[in-house]
């Protein structure tokens, strides 16, 4: 048994992991102003936001052609891999999982495909990719790797802090009934998370920045008291202003945590839209 990993550009993984021979990354196409781009074609996320405003259009996900998925998996089969574990962006916010399912059901290549919904995106999805690579190196078989990934997924947490739910409503990621969170005169910020089943759920909403920040800290604090908590937190946002705002507040309230910060990638921006922050941690 020779196992490969297939993931997508919504996962945040380091350069060393990207260069592993048994890891392939599908680039989720981005539709912008009626033109389709791959994430690598686009500039950094701040410039992408400016481009979006200039063209008065919505940035959306395009589906990866089945022929492109076939070419990627075929490369792995030719290299002698017998199995590929597909760790993909959450089904609740993307159509990629359904596309991969269709491909798997019609697969005629000499390689077995195992789909694994990450129930997340960004750093949390990247943690699962790294975990799978470590388990494969340890010699675990596919069923053992998938079982360990399921356990790991239950220990991962991702919060989305949104100032605009338009992108999520448009894709059906959250119900339109959640409009009540944005009907006040003051701009509303909404905290969402991925449930155990991988569904995106609204936790709370407020027009007050301090209340939102307090709610985030309270959510994280539930885990800091346990011995299993790794005390590492990842924060991604589409601007340095948001990164500084949330990281400084969380660090002041929870000084025992080690924080890592980074700008959102174009793929993540595509799903969240502007003025969004992702906060991820691992028990």
mmCIF file of C-alpha atoms in Angstrom:
data_model
loop_
_atom_site.group_PDB
_atom_site.id
_atom_site.type_symbol
_atom_site.label_atom_id
_atom_site.label_comp_id
_atom_site.label_asym_id
_atom_site.label_seq_id
_atom_site.Cartn_x
_atom_site.Cartn_y
_atom_site.Cartn_z
ATOM 1 C CA UNK A 1 0.000 0.000 0.000
ATOM 2 C CA UNK A 2 1.326 3.393 -1.047
ATOM 3 C CA UNK A 3 -0.746 6.370 0.127
ATOM 4 C CA UNK A 4 -0.892 9.887 -1.307
ATOM 5 C CA UNK A 5 -2.730 12.991 -0.076
ATOM 6 C CA UNK A 6 -4.869 15.278 -2.202
ATOM 7 C CA UNK A 7 -5.989 18.609 -0.774
ATOM 8 C CA UNK A 8 -6.975 22.019 -2.125
ATOM 9 C CA UNK A 9 -5.845 25.638 -2.020
ATOM 10 C CA UNK A 10 -8.144 26.431 0.928
ATOM 11 C CA UNK A 11 -5.720 24.523 3.185
ATOM 12 C CA UNK A 12 -2.874 26.502 4.730
ATOM 13 C CA UNK A 13 0.248 24.326 4.718
ATOM 14 C CA UNK A 14 3.908 25.246 4.824
ATOM 15 C CA UNK A 15 6.291 25.161 1.879
ATOM 16 C CA UNK A 16 8.090 22.015 3.067
ATOM 17 C CA UNK A 17 4.835 20.064 3.201
ATOM 18 C CA UNK A 18 3.798 21.351 -0.218
ATOM 19 C CA UNK A 19 6.982 19.927 -1.691
ATOM 20 C CA UNK A 20 6.352 16.383 -0.473
ATOM 21 C CA UNK A 21 6.088 13.995 -3.423
ATOM 22 C CA UNK A 22 2.938 12.314 -2.094
ATOM 23 C CA UNK A 23 0.983 15.578 -1.632
ATOM 24 C CA UNK A 24 -0.968 17.222 -4.456
ATOM 25 C CA UNK A 25 -2.945 20.460 -4.185
ATOM 26 C CA UNK A 26 -5.971 21.284 -6.318
ATOM 27 C CA UNK A 27 -6.192 25.001 -7.078
ATOM 28 C CA UNK A 28 -9.783 26.182 -6.582
ATOM 29 C CA UNK A 29 -10.565 28.566 -9.472
ATOM 30 C CA UNK A 30 -11.761 32.082 -8.614
ATOM 31 C CA UNK A 31 -14.319 33.951 -10.709
ATOM 32 C CA UNK A 32 -13.763 37.699 -10.654
ATOM 33 C CA UNK A 33 -15.452 40.168 -13.007
ATOM 34 C CA UNK A 34 -16.463 37.310 -15.350
ATOM 35 C CA UNK A 35 -12.872 36.102 -15.600
ATOM 36 C CA UNK A 36 -11.526 32.925 -14.011
ATOM 37 C CA UNK A 37 -8.200 32.889 -12.180
ATOM 38 C CA UNK A 38 -6.229 30.364 -10.185
ATOM 39 C CA UNK A 39 -5.137 31.571 -6.719
ATOM 40 C CA UNK A 40 -1.528 31.870 -7.897
ATOM 41 C CA UNK A 41 -2.628 34.307 -10.627
ATOM 42 C CA UNK A 42 -3.941 36.786 -8.082
ATOM 43 C CA UNK A 43 -2.049 39.294 -5.934
ATOM 44 C CA UNK A 44 -2.016 39.410 -2.155
ATOM 45 C CA UNK A 45 -5.388 39.587 -0.483
ATOM 46 C CA UNK A 46 -5.315 43.356 0.178
ATOM 47 C CA UNK A 47 -4.949 44.001 -3.546
ATOM 48 C CA UNK A 48 -7.648 41.435 -4.294
ATOM 49 C CA UNK A 49 -10.035 43.356 -2.022
ATOM 50 C CA UNK A 50 -9.208 46.593 -3.816
ATOM 51 C CA UNK A 51 -9.792 44.923 -7.177
ATOM 52 C CA UNK A 52 -13.155 43.640 -6.001
ATOM 53 C CA UNK A 53 -14.252 47.135 -4.983
ATOM 54 C CA UNK A 54 -12.975 48.659 -8.211
ATOM 55 C CA UNK A 55 -14.913 46.240 -10.415
ATOM 56 C CA UNK A 56 -18.040 46.271 -8.211
ATOM 57 C CA UNK A 57 -18.313 42.510 -8.526
ATOM 58 C CA UNK A 58 -18.444 39.531 -6.216
ATOM 59 C CA UNK A 59 -15.533 37.119 -5.929
ATOM 60 C CA UNK A 60 -16.854 33.563 -6.193
ATOM 61 C CA UNK A 61 -15.676 29.976 -6.335
ATOM 62 C CA UNK A 62 -15.546 28.173 -9.661
ATOM 63 C CA UNK A 63 -15.673 24.392 -9.824
ATOM 64 C CA UNK A 64 -12.513 22.479 -10.688
ATOM 65 C CA UNK A 65 -13.113 20.581 -13.950
ATOM 66 C CA UNK A 66 -13.320 16.819 -13.501
ATOM 67 C CA UNK A 67 -10.663 16.504 -16.206
ATOM 68 C CA UNK A 68 -8.239 18.461 -13.998
ATOM 69 C CA UNK A 69 -8.983 16.255 -11.004
ATOM 70 C CA UNK A 70 -8.487 13.211 -13.220
ATOM 71 C CA UNK A 71 -5.106 14.491 -14.419
ATOM 72 C CA UNK A 72 -3.930 15.056 -10.851
ATOM 73 C CA UNK A 73 -5.054 11.641 -9.601
ATOM 74 C CA UNK A 74 -3.696 9.974 -12.740
ATOM 75 C CA UNK A 75 -0.258 11.418 -11.961
ATOM 76 C CA UNK A 76 -0.393 9.771 -8.531
ATOM 77 C CA UNK A 77 -1.527 6.446 -10.006
ATOM 78 C CA UNK A 78 1.314 6.540 -12.525
ATOM 79 C CA UNK A 79 3.759 7.185 -9.663
ATOM 80 C CA UNK A 80 2.650 3.911 -8.078
ATOM 81 C CA UNK A 81 0.292 5.145 -5.368
ATOM 82 C CA UNK A 82 -2.481 2.677 -4.565
ATOM 83 C CA UNK A 83 -4.628 5.004 -2.444
ATOM 84 C CA UNK A 84 -5.245 8.740 -2.187
ATOM 85 C CA UNK A 85 -6.857 10.480 0.777
ATOM 86 C CA UNK A 86 -8.650 13.671 -0.294
ATOM 87 C CA UNK A 87 -8.718 16.182 2.586
ATOM 88 C CA UNK A 88 -10.943 18.913 1.173
ATOM 89 C CA UNK A 89 -12.571 22.169 2.234
ATOM 90 C CA UNK A 90 -15.826 21.841 4.196
ATOM 91 C CA UNK A 91 -18.800 20.673 2.141
ATOM 92 C CA UNK A 92 -20.933 23.238 3.953
ATOM 93 C CA UNK A 93 -19.208 26.160 2.216
ATOM 94 C CA UNK A 94 -17.889 24.704 -1.046
ATOM 95 C CA UNK A 95 -19.031 22.501 -3.902
ATOM 96 C CA UNK A 96 -15.623 20.846 -4.232
ATOM 97 C CA UNK A 97 -16.588 17.888 -2.040
ATOM 98 C CA UNK A 98 -19.555 17.074 -4.291
ATOM 99 C CA UNK A 99 -17.322 17.373 -7.338
ATOM 100 C CA UNK A 100 -14.816 14.970 -5.807
ATOM 101 C CA UNK A 101 -17.625 12.556 -4.937
ATOM 102 C CA UNK A 102 -18.803 12.554 -8.548
ATOM 103 C CA UNK A 103 -15.255 11.896 -9.718
ATOM 104 C CA UNK A 104 -14.785 9.085 -7.188
ATOM 105 C CA UNK A 105 -18.020 7.359 -8.206
ATOM 106 C CA UNK A 106 -16.851 7.341 -11.826
ATOM 107 C CA UNK A 107 -13.166 6.667 -11.197
ATOM 108 C CA UNK A 108 -11.611 4.180 -13.587
ATOM 109 C CA UNK A 109 -8.004 4.724 -12.550
ATOM 110 C CA UNK A 110 -6.022 1.988 -10.742
ATOM 111 C CA UNK A 111 -6.071 3.914 -7.461
ATOM 112 C CA UNK A 112 -8.561 3.979 -4.579
ATOM 113 C CA UNK A 113 -9.927 7.381 -3.556
ATOM 114 C CA UNK A 114 -10.963 8.138 0.033
ATOM 115 C CA UNK A 115 -12.819 11.417 0.637
ATOM 116 C CA UNK A 116 -12.382 13.248 3.934
ATOM 117 C CA UNK A 117 -14.326 16.425 4.661
ATOM 118 C CA UNK A 118 -12.122 18.687 6.790
ATOM 119 C CA UNK A 119 -15.176 20.492 8.239
ATOM 120 C CA UNK A 120 -13.041 23.619 7.979
ATOM 121 C CA UNK A 121 -10.655 25.632 5.842
ATOM 122 C CA UNK A 122 -7.393 27.471 6.377
ATOM 123 C CA UNK A 123 -5.093 26.481 9.224
ATOM 124 C CA UNK A 124 -7.398 23.753 10.585
ATOM 125 C CA UNK A 125 -7.551 22.040 7.200
ATOM 126 C CA UNK A 126 -3.771 22.347 6.999
ATOM 127 C CA UNK A 127 -3.394 20.634 10.381
ATOM 128 C CA UNK A 128 -5.279 17.617 9.003
ATOM 129 C CA UNK A 129 -3.010 17.449 5.955
ATOM 130 C CA UNK A 130 0.076 17.555 8.166
ATOM 131 C CA UNK A 131 -1.418 14.927 10.486
ATOM 132 C CA UNK A 132 -2.141 12.607 7.558
ATOM 133 C CA UNK A 133 1.411 12.961 6.240
ATOM 134 C CA UNK A 134 2.836 12.103 9.672
ATOM 135 C CA UNK A 135 0.586 9.045 10.030
ATOM 136 C CA UNK A 136 1.487 7.778 6.562
ATOM 137 C CA UNK A 137 5.192 8.093 7.368
ATOM 138 C CA UNK A 138 4.583 6.039 10.508
ATOM 139 C CA UNK A 139 3.294 3.214 8.299
ATOM 140 C CA UNK A 140 -0.415 3.302 9.182
ATOM 141 C CA UNK A 141 -2.816 1.925 6.581
ATOM 142 C CA UNK A 142 -5.671 3.920 5.064
ATOM 143 C CA UNK A 143 -8.349 2.870 7.556
ATOM 144 C CA UNK A 144 -6.067 3.735 10.473
ATOM 145 C CA UNK A 145 -5.165 7.113 8.968
ATOM 146 C CA UNK A 146 -8.832 7.972 8.386
ATOM 147 C CA UNK A 147 -9.734 6.986 11.953
ATOM 148 C CA UNK A 148 -6.960 9.163 13.380
ATOM 149 C CA UNK A 149 -7.990 12.049 11.119
ATOM 150 C CA UNK A 150 -11.568 11.772 12.394
ATOM 151 C CA UNK A 151 -10.312 11.998 15.972
ATOM 152 C CA UNK A 152 -8.110 14.962 15.093
ATOM 153 C CA UNK A 153 -10.988 16.750 13.348
ATOM 154 C CA UNK A 154 -13.050 16.581 16.529
ATOM 155 C CA UNK A 155 -10.285 18.453 18.366
ATOM 156 C CA UNK A 156 -9.990 21.255 15.813
ATOM 157 C CA UNK A 157 -11.898 24.505 16.210
ATOM 158 C CA UNK A 158 -12.373 27.355 13.767
ATOM 159 C CA UNK A 159 -14.201 30.616 14.370
ATOM 160 C CA UNK A 160 -15.175 33.000 11.594
ATOM 161 C CA UNK A 161 -15.653 36.638 12.554
ATOM 162 C CA UNK A 162 -17.573 38.325 9.750
ATOM 163 C CA UNK A 163 -18.624 41.887 9.093
ATOM 164 C CA UNK A 164 -20.526 40.928 5.937
ATOM 165 C CA UNK A 165 -22.414 37.640 5.480
ATOM 166 C CA UNK A 166 -23.172 38.236 1.794
ATOM 167 C CA UNK A 167 -20.735 35.641 0.454
ATOM 168 C CA UNK A 168 -21.942 32.964 2.859
ATOM 169 C CA UNK A 169 -25.612 33.660 2.169
ATOM 170 C CA UNK A 170 -25.052 33.647 -1.585
ATOM 171 C CA UNK A 171 -23.504 30.176 -1.495
ATOM 172 C CA UNK A 172 -26.127 28.860 0.935
ATOM 173 C CA UNK A 173 -23.457 28.280 3.585
ATOM 174 C CA UNK A 174 -25.773 29.908 6.125
ATOM 175 C CA UNK A 175 -29.516 30.381 6.017
ATOM 176 C CA UNK A 176 -30.969 33.617 4.706
ATOM 177 C CA UNK A 177 -33.032 33.657 7.901
ATOM 178 C CA UNK A 178 -29.896 34.888 9.659
ATOM 179 C CA UNK A 179 -30.673 38.326 8.173
ATOM 180 C CA UNK A 180 -31.810 39.343 11.634
ATOM 181 C CA UNK A 181 -28.149 39.642 12.595
ATOM 182 C CA UNK A 182 -27.591 42.506 10.167
ATOM 183 C CA UNK A 183 -30.772 44.566 10.265
ATOM 184 C CA UNK A 184 -29.687 47.079 12.900
ATOM 185 C CA UNK A 185 -28.555 50.586 12.024
ATOM 186 C CA UNK A 186 -25.028 49.935 13.298
ATOM 187 C CA UNK A 187 -22.690 47.596 11.376
ATOM 188 C CA UNK A 188 -22.975 44.089 12.772
ATOM 189 C CA UNK A 189 -20.168 41.611 13.351
ATOM 190 C CA UNK A 190 -21.083 37.938 13.480
ATOM 191 C CA UNK A 191 -19.210 35.014 15.037
ATOM 192 C CA UNK A 192 -19.697 31.645 13.348
ATOM 193 C CA UNK A 193 -18.137 28.239 13.847
ATOM 194 C CA UNK A 194 -18.091 24.820 12.222
ATOM 195 C CA UNK A 195 -20.222 22.325 14.134
ATOM 196 C CA UNK A 196 -19.164 18.735 14.804
ATOM 197 C CA UNK A 197 -21.056 17.802 11.645
ATOM 198 C CA UNK A 198 -19.179 20.412 9.642
ATOM 199 C CA UNK A 199 -22.080 22.844 9.282
ATOM 200 C CA UNK A 200 -21.424 26.562 9.602
ATOM 201 C CA UNK A 201 -23.458 27.946 12.502
ATOM 202 C CA UNK A 202 -24.015 31.462 13.821
ATOM 203 C CA UNK A 203 -22.940 31.760 17.463
ATOM 204 C CA UNK A 204 -23.566 35.424 18.192
ATOM 205 C CA UNK A 205 -23.679 38.895 16.695
ATOM 206 C CA UNK A 206 -23.138 42.424 17.939
ATOM 207 C CA UNK A 207 -22.419 45.931 16.733
ATOM 208 C CA UNK A 208 -19.961 46.376 19.602
ATOM 209 C CA UNK A 209 -16.345 45.438 18.874
ATOM 210 C CA UNK A 210 -15.584 44.803 22.529
ATOM 211 C CA UNK A 211 -18.487 42.394 22.937
ATOM 212 C CA UNK A 212 -17.370 40.414 19.887
ATOM 213 C CA UNK A 213 -13.787 40.245 21.196
ATOM 214 C CA UNK A 214 -15.018 39.158 24.644
ATOM 215 C CA UNK A 215 -17.135 36.408 23.090
ATOM 216 C CA UNK A 216 -14.124 35.102 21.182
ATOM 217 C CA UNK A 217 -11.961 35.008 24.314
ATOM 218 C CA UNK A 218 -14.703 33.249 26.292
ATOM 219 C CA UNK A 219 -14.979 30.587 23.598
ATOM 220 C CA UNK A 220 -11.214 29.977 23.594
ATOM 221 C CA UNK A 221 -10.937 30.098 27.378
ATOM 222 C CA UNK A 222 -13.137 26.991 27.694
ATOM 223 C CA UNK A 223 -10.223 24.981 26.296
ATOM 224 C CA UNK A 224 -7.216 26.694 27.870
ATOM 225 C CA UNK A 225 -7.872 25.113 31.256
ATOM 226 C CA UNK A 226 -7.414 21.559 29.931
ATOM 227 C CA UNK A 227 -4.048 19.842 29.931
ATOM 228 C CA UNK A 228 -4.588 18.699 26.337
ATOM 229 C CA UNK A 229 -4.855 22.218 24.935
ATOM 230 C CA UNK A 230 -1.743 22.991 22.880
ATOM 231 C CA UNK A 231 -1.932 26.714 23.764
ATOM 232 C CA UNK A 232 -1.337 27.674 20.147
ATOM 233 C CA UNK A 233 -3.719 29.869 18.219
ATOM 234 C CA UNK A 234 -3.756 30.828 14.549
ATOM 235 C CA UNK A 235 -5.348 34.058 13.326
ATOM 236 C CA UNK A 236 -5.893 34.933 9.666
ATOM 237 C CA UNK A 237 -7.537 38.107 8.355
ATOM 238 C CA UNK A 238 -7.768 40.060 5.136
ATOM 239 C CA UNK A 239 -5.966 43.090 6.572
ATOM 240 C CA UNK A 240 -3.156 43.840 8.999
ATOM 241 C CA UNK A 241 -5.549 46.105 10.911
ATOM 242 C CA UNK A 242 -7.859 43.190 11.747
ATOM 243 C CA UNK A 243 -4.904 40.946 12.578
ATOM 244 C CA UNK A 244 -3.529 43.464 15.042
ATOM 245 C CA UNK A 245 -6.922 44.182 16.605
ATOM 246 C CA UNK A 246 -7.794 40.588 17.427
ATOM 247 C CA UNK A 247 -4.291 39.300 18.177
ATOM 248 C CA UNK A 248 -3.501 42.106 20.633
ATOM 249 C CA UNK A 249 -6.796 41.684 22.492
ATOM 250 C CA UNK A 250 -6.536 37.880 22.707
ATOM 251 C CA UNK A 251 -2.870 38.018 23.756
ATOM 252 C CA UNK A 252 -3.671 40.524 26.513
ATOM 253 C CA UNK A 253 -6.496 38.374 27.879
ATOM 254 C CA UNK A 254 -4.780 35.009 27.347
ATOM 255 C CA UNK A 255 -1.037 35.686 27.654
ATOM 256 C CA UNK A 256 -0.234 31.989 27.978
ATOM 257 C CA UNK A 257 -1.118 31.425 24.316
ATOM 258 C CA UNK A 258 1.323 31.425 21.425
ATOM 259 C CA UNK A 259 -0.232 33.274 18.496
ATOM 260 C CA UNK A 260 0.610 33.014 14.819
ATOM 261 C CA UNK A 261 -0.867 35.528 12.379
ATOM 262 C CA UNK A 262 -1.087 35.751 8.605
ATOM 263 C CA UNK A 263 -3.114 37.379 5.851
ATOM 264 C CA UNK A 264 -5.874 35.358 4.229
ATOM 265 C CA UNK A 265 -5.028 33.689 0.945
ATOM 266 C CA UNK A 266 -7.044 34.533 -2.189
ATOM 267 C CA UNK A 267 -8.885 31.193 -1.873
ATOM 268 C CA UNK A 268 -9.969 31.887 1.704
ATOM 269 C CA UNK A 269 -10.970 35.421 0.741
ATOM 270 C CA UNK A 270 -13.182 33.949 -1.981
ATOM 271 C CA UNK A 271 -15.294 32.110 0.587
ATOM 272 C CA UNK A 272 -15.347 34.664 3.391
ATOM 273 C CA UNK A 273 -15.408 37.966 1.521
ATOM 274 C CA UNK A 274 -13.890 41.181 2.933
ATOM 275 C CA UNK A 275 -13.431 42.121 6.597
ATOM 276 C CA UNK A 276 -13.299 38.532 7.808
ATOM 277 C CA UNK A 277 -11.095 36.890 10.435
ATOM 278 C CA UNK A 278 -10.388 33.168 10.971
ATOM 279 C CA UNK A 279 -9.296 31.966 14.386
ATOM 280 C CA UNK A 280 -8.216 28.338 14.725
ATOM 281 C CA UNK A 281 -6.862 26.161 17.524
ATOM 282 C CA UNK A 282 -6.276 22.510 18.319
ATOM 283 C CA UNK A 283 -7.039 20.754 21.577
#
